Coordinates of C-alpha atoms and ligand atoms in Angstrom, one line a residue:
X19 CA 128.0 -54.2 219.4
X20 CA 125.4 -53.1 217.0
X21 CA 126.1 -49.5 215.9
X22 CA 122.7 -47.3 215.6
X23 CA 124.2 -44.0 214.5
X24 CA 122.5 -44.0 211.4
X25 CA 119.0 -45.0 212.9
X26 CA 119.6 -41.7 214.6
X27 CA 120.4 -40.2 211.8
X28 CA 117.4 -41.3 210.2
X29 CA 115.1 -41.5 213.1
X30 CA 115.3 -38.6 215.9
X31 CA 114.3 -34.5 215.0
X32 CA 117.0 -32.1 214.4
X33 CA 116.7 -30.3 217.3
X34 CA 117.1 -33.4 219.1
X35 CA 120.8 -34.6 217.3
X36 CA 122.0 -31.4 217.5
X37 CA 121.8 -31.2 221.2
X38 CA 123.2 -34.7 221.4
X39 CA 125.8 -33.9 218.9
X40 CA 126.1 -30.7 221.3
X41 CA 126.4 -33.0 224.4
X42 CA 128.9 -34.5 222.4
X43 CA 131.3 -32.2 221.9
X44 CA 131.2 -31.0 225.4
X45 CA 131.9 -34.2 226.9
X46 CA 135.5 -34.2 224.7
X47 CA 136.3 -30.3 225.8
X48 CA 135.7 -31.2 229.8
X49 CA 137.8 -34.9 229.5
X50 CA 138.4 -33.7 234.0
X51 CA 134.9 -33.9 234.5
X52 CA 133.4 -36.8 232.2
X53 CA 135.3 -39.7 231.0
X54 CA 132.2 -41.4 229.2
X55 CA 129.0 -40.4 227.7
X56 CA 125.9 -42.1 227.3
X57 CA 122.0 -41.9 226.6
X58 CA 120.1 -44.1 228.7
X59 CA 116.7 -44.6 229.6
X60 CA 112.9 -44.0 227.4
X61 CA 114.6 -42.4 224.7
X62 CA 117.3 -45.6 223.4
X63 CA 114.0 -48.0 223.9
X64 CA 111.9 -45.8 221.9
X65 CA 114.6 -45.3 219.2
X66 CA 115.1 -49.0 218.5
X67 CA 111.2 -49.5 218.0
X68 CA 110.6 -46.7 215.8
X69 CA 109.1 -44.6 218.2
X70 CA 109.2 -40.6 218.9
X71 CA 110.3 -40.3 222.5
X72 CA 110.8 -36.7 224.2
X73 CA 113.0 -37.1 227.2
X74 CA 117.1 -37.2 226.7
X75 CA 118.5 -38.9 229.6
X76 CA 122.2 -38.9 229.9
X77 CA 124.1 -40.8 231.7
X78 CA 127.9 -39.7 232.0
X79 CA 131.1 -41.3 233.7
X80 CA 132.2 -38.7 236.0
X81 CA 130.5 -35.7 237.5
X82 CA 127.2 -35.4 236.1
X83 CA 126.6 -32.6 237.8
X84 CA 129.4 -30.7 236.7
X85 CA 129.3 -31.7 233.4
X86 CA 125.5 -30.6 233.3
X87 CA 127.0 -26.9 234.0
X88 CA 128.9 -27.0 231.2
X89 CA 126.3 -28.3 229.0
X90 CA 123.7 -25.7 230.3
X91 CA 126.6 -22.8 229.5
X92 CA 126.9 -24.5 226.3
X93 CA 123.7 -24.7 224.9
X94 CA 122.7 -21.0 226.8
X95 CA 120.4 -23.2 229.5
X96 CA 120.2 -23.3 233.1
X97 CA 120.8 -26.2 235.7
X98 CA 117.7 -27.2 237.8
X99 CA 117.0 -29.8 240.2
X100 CA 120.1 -30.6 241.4
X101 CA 120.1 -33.9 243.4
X102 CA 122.0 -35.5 246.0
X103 CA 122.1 -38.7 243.5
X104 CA 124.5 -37.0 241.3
X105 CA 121.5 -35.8 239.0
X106 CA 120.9 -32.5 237.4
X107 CA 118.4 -31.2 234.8
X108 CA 119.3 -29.1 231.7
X109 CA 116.6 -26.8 230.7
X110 CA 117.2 -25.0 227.6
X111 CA 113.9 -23.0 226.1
X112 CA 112.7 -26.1 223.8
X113 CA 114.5 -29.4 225.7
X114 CA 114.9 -30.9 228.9
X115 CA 118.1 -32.9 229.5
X116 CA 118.1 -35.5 232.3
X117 CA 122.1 -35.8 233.5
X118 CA 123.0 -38.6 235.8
X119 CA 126.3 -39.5 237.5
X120 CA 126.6 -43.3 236.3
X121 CA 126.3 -45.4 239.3
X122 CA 125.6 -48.4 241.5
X123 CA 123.0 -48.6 243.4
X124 CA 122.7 -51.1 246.6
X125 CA 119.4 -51.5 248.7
X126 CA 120.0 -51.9 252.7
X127 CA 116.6 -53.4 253.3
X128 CA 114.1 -53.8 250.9
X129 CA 111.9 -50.9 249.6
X130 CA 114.5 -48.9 251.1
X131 CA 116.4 -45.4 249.7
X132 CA 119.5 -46.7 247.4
X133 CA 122.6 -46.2 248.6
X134 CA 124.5 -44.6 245.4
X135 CA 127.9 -45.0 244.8
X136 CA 129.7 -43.9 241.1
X137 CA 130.5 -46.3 238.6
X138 CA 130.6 -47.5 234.7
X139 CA 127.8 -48.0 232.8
X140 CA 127.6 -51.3 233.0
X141 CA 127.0 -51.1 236.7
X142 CA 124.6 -47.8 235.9
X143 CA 122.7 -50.1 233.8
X144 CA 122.2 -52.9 235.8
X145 CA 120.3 -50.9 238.9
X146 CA 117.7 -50.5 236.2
X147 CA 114.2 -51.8 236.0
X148 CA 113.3 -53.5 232.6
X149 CA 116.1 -54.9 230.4
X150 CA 114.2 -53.0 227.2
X151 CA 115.3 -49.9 229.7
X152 CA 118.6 -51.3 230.9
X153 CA 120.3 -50.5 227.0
X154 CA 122.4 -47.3 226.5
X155 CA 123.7 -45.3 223.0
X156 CA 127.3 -44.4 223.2
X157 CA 128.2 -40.7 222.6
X158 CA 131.4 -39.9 222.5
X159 CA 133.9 -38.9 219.8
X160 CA 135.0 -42.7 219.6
X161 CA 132.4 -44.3 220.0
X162 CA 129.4 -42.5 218.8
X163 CA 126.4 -45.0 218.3
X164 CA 127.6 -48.0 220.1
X165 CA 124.7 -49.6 221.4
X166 CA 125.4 -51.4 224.9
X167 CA 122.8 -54.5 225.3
X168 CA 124.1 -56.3 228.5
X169 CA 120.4 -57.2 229.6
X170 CA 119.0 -58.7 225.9
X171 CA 116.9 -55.6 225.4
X172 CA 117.3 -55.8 222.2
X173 CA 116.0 -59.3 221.5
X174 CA 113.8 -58.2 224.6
X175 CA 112.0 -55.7 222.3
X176 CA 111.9 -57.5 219.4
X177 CA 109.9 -60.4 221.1
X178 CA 108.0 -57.6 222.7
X179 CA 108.7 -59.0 226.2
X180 CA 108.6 -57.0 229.3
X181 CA 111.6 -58.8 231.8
X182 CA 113.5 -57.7 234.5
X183 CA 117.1 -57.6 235.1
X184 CA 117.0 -60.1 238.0
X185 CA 114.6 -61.8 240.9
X186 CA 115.4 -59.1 243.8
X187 CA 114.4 -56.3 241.3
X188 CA 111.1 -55.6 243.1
X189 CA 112.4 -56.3 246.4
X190 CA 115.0 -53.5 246.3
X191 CA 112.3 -51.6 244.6
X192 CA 108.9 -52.4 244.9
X193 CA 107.5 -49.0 242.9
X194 CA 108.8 -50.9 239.9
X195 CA 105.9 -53.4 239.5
X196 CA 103.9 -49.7 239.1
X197 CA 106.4 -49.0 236.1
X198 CA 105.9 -52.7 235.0
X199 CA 102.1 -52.6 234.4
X200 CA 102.5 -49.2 232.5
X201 CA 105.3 -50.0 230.7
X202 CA 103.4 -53.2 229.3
X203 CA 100.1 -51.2 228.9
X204 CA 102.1 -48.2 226.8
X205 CA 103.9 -50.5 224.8
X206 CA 101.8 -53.3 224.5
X207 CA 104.4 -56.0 225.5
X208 CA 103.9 -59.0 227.6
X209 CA 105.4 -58.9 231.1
X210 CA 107.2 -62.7 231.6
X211 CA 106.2 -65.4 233.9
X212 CA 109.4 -64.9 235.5
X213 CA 109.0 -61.3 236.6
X214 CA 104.9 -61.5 237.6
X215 CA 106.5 -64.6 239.4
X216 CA 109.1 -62.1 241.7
X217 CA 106.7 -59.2 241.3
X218 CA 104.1 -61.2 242.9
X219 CA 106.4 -62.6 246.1
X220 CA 108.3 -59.3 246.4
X221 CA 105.1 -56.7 246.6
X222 CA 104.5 -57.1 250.5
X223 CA 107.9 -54.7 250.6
X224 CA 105.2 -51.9 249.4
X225 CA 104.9 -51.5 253.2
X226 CA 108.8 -49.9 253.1
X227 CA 107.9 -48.1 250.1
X228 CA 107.0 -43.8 251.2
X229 CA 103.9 -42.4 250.0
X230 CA 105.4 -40.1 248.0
X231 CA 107.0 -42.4 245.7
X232 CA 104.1 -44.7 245.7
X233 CA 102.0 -41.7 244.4
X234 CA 104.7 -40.8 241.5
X235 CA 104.2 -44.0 240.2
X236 CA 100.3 -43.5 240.4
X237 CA 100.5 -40.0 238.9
X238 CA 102.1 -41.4 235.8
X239 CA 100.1 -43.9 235.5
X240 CA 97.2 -41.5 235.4
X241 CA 99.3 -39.7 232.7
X242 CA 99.5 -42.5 230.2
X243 CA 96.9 -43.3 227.3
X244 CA 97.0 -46.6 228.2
X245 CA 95.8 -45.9 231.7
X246 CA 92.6 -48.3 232.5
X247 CA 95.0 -51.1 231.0
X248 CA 97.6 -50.2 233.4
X249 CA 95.5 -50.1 236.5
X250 CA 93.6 -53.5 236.0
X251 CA 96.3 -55.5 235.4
X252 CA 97.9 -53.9 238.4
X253 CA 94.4 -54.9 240.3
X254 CA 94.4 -58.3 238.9
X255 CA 98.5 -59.1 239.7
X256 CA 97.7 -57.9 243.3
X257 CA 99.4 -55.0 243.5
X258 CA 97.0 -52.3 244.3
X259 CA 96.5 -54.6 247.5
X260 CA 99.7 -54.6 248.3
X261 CA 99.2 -50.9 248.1
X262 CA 97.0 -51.0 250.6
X263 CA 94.1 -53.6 251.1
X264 CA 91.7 -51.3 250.6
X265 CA 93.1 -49.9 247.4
X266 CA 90.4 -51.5 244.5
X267 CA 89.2 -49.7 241.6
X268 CA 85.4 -51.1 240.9
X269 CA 85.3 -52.7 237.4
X270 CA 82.1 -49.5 236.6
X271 CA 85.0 -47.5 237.4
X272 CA 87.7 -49.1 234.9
X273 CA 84.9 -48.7 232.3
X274 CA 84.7 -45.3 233.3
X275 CA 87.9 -44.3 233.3
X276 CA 88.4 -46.1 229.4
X277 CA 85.2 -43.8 228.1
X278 CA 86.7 -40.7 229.1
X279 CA 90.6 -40.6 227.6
X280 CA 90.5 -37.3 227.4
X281 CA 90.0 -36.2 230.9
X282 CA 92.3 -35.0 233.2
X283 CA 94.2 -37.3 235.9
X284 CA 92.2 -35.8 238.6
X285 CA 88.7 -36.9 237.1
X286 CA 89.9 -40.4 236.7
X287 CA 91.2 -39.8 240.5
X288 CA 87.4 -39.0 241.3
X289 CA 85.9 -42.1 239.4
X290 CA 88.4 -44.5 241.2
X291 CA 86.9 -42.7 244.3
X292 CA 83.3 -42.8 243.5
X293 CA 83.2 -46.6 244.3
X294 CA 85.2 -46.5 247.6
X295 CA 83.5 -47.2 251.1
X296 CA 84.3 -43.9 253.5
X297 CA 86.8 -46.6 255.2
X298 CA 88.5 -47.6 252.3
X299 CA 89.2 -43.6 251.1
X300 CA 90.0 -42.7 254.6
X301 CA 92.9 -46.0 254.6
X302 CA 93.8 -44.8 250.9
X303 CA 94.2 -41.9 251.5
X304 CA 96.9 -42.4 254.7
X305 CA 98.4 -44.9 252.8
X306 CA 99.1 -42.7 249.5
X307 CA 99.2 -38.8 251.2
X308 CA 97.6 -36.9 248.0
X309 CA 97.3 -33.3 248.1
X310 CA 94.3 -31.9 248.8
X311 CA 92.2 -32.3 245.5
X312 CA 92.5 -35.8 245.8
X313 CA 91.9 -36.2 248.8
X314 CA 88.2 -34.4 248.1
X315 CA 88.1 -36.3 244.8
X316 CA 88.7 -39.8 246.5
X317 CA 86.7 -38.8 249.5
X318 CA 83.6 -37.4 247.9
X319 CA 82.5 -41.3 246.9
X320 CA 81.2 -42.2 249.8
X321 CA 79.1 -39.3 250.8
X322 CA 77.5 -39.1 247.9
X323 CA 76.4 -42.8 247.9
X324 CA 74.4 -41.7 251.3
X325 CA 72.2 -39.1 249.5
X326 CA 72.3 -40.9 246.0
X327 CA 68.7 -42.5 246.6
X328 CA 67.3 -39.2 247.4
X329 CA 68.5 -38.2 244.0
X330 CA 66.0 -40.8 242.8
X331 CA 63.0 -39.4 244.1
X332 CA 60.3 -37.4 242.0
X333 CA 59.0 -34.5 244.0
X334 CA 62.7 -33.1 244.5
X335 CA 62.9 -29.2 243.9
X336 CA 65.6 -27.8 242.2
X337 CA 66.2 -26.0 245.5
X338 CA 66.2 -29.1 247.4
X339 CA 68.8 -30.5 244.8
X340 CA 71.1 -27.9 245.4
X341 CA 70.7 -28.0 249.1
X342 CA 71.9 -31.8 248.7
X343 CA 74.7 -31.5 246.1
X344 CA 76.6 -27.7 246.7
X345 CA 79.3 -29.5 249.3
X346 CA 80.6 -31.5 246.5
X347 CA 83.4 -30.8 244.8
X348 CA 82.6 -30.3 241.1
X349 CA 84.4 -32.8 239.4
X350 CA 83.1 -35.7 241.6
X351 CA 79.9 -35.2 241.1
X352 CA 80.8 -35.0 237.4
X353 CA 82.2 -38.5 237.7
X354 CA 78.9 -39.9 239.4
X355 CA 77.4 -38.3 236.3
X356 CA 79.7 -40.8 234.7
X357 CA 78.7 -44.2 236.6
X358 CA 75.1 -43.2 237.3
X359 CA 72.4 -45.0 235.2
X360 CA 70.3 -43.5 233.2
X361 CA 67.2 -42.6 236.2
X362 CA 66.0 -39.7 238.2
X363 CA 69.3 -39.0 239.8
X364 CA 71.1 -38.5 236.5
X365 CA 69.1 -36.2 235.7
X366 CA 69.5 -34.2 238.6
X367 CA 72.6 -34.2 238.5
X368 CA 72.9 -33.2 235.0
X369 CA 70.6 -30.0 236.0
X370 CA 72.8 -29.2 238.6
X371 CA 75.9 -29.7 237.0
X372 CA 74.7 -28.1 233.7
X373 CA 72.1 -24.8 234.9
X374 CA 71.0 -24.9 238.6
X375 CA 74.3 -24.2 240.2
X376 CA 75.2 -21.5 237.8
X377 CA 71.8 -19.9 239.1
X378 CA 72.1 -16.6 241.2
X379 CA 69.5 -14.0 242.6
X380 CA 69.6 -10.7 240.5
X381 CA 69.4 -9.0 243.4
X382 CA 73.1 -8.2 245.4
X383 CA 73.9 -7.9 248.8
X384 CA 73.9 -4.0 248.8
X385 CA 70.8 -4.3 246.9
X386 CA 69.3 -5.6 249.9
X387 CA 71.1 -2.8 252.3
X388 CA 69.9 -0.1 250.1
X389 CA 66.3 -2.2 250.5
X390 CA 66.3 -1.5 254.0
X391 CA 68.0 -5.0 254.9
X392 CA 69.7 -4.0 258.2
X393 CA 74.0 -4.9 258.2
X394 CA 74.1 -8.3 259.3
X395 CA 73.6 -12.2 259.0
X396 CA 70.2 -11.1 257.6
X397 CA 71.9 -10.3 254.2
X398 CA 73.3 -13.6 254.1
X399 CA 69.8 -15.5 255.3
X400 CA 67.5 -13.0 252.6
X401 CA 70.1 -14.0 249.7
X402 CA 69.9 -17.5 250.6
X403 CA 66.2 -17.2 250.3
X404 CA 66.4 -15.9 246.7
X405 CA 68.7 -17.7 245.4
X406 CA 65.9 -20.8 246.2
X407 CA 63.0 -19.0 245.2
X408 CA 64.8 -18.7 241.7
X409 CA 65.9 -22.0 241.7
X410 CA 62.6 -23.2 241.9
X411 CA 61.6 -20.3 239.7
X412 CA 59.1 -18.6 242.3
X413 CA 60.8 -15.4 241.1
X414 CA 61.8 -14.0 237.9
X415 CA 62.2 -10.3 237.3
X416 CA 63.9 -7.6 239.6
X417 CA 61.1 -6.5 241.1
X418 CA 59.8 -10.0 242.1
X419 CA 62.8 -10.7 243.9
X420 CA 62.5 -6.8 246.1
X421 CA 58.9 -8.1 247.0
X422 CA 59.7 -11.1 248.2
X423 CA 62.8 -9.3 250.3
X424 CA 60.0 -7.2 251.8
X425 CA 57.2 -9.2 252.4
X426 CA 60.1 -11.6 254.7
X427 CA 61.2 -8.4 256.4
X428 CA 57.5 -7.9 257.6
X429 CA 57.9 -10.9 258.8
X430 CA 61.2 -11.0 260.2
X431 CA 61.8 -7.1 261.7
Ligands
ATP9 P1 109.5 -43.4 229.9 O1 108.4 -43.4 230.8 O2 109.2 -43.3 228.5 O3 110.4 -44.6 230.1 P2 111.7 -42.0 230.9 O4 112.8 -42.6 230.1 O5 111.8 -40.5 231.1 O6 110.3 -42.2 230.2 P3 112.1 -42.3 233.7 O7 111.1 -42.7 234.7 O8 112.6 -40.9 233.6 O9 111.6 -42.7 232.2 O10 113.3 -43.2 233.8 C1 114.5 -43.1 233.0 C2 115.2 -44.4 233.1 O11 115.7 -44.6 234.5 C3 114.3 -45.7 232.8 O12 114.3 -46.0 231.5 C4 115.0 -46.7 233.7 O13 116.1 -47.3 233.0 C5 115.5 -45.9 234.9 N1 114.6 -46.0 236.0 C6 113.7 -45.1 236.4 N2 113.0 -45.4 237.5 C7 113.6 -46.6 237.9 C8 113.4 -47.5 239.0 N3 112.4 -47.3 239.9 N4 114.1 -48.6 239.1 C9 115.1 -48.9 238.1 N5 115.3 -48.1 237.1 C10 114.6 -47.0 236.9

């Protein structure tokens, strides 16, 4: 067994050793609670290639929970999310520690819930997904710096190869060809024949799979840099389908989504959207259960496609642009700003995205009372009224917005 305890020397920040060495030193004062110590997961991956990685995940022999009390007490942190998988969080003001009973995993049917039963590591890491995350950095007193490698990881991440541990791993967990196509876009390895080959058969157990997790996976995908990578290869391998068949994400949209890195998830939520028949959202949505912002954001596609060619025509006022964009949520219409070419109906909704909805009478709804404006739905009718006459700039000043109140009142009293 290789021995990395100079790479970490060398490689991880101060703050991150020391709460290792911390975790450390623990583990040999509570010998009832943990017999072995390991970290697992992102952080032993990124390590071996060079890489910054933020996360600590431990992984102890034992009672992970209890052991992450006395860690929290140690390093002056508190225990959060406790789970009923043996797994508890350290928060301390600058880290997050991941601590995890190691254990066995076994799948009753596929896609379902594990059931979790304590173990080694060696058993801990073989219920994991990718062998370059199936590796593990000893930590105790004794051993501190052993690298365990029962999945080739190593040579795994050397050759750049993306592999999992064996052919039922997407069948007990289907969310992992998710993590596959992000893991390859992230780290720019190449997933093997093998595993697109079980990936591939296994993805019909999506249907067993629960929105919720299904929409984890999603969310982080939508996190990474290396997004619009991530979500065509997991259109071309099939497994948006598998999804749901009426999960597709137009190629205009993929572009889209690559020219704007630097927006936020729910943007790229609204370009996916954007492209997506009313029947397709509606099915996406039921399939993946989003809160309510995506729901609007993946929604909002459709409808907008219905008053689109309007957009395109050249006698529109600005009031009638308003009247045919104000329903939509903000961000959608910022990502048809995105797709749209370069016509009439960009530009209108550039105007309204840019000036016209930001543009308000002077004039105030007890401004209108103290006009004379009887208590009532009036107020609401009049303001409407001003607010289009200075959209279209029939009014400018103060004073032409109270003559236009009074001439309607003649009218309407
Ligand atoms: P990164 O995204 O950089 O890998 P991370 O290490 O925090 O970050 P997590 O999703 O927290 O990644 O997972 C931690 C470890 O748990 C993974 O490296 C993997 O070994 C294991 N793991 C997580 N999810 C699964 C899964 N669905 N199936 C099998 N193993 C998993």
């Amino acid at each position: 067994m290789p021995n990395v305890a100079a790479l970490m020397e060398r490689s991880l920040p101060r703050h991150i050793l020391d709460a290792l060495r911390s975790a450390s030193a623990v583990a040999s004062q509570e010998p009832g609670i943990v017999s072995e110590l390991y970290l697992v997961g992102g952080m032993v991956r990124d390590l071996v290639r060079g890489e910054g990685s933020a996360d600590i995940d431990l992984s102890v022999v034992g009672d992970g929970p209890g052991y992450a009390a006395a860690l929290a007490s140690h390093l002056g942190g508190q225990v959060t999310k406790v789970s009923e998988f043996g797994t508890a969080t350290v928060e301390t003001g600058s880290l997050s520690i991941d601590v995890a009973t190691a254990r066995t995993e076994t799948y009753e049917h596929p896609g379902a819930l594990p059931e979790v039963t304590p173990a080694g590591i060696t058993e801990d890491l073989a219920r994991r997904d990718f062998t370059v995350n199936a590796m593990a950095i000893d930590l105790s007193n004794g051993g501190w710096g052993e690298l365990i490698d029962p999945h080739g990881g190593m040579a795994d991440l050397m050759m750049k190869r993306l592999r999992s541990l064996h052919p039922a791993s997407f069948a007990d967990d289907p969310t992992r060809a998710l993590r596959a196509v992000r893991y390859e876009a992230r780290l720019a390895f190449t997933l093997q024949p093998a595993t697109v080959n079980d990936m591939q058969r296994d993805c019909v157990h999506f249907d067993a799979v629960s929105p919720a997790r299904v929409l984890a996976e999603l969310r982080r995908i939508l996190d990474e840099t290396a997004r619009t990578r991530a979500l065509s290869r997991a259109e071309e391998l099939g497994i948006l389908g598998s999804i749901s068949p009426a999960f597709r994400i137009a190629g205009r949209s993929l572009k889209a989504i690559e020219e704007t890195p630097d927006r936020e998830p729910l943007f790229h939520v609204a370009l996916i959207g954007a492209r997506l028949t009313q029947a397709e959202a509606a099915s996406l949505i039921e399939r993946i259960d989003p809160p309510a912002d995506w729901r609007e954001a993946l929604g909002a596609g459709s409808t907008y496609r219905e008053i689109a060619s309007i957009l395109e025509r050249s006698d529109l006022r600005p009031s009638e642009i308003a009247e045919l964009l104000e329903g939509f949520p903000v961000l959608a219409l910022e990502a048809q700003l995105q797709l749209a070419p370069a016509t009439r109906q960009k530009a209108a909704l550039r105007s309204w995205l840019d000036e016209l909805r930001f543009r308000e009478p002077l004039l105030s709804g007890n401004d209108l009372l103290e006009a004379g404006v009887p208590q009532g739905p009036l107020i609401g009718q009049l303001l409407d009224e001003l607010r289009r006459a200075r959209l279209d700039r029939a009014v400018g000043t103060r004073d032409d917005e109270l003559t236009l109140v009074k001439r309607r009142l003649r009218v309407l009293l």
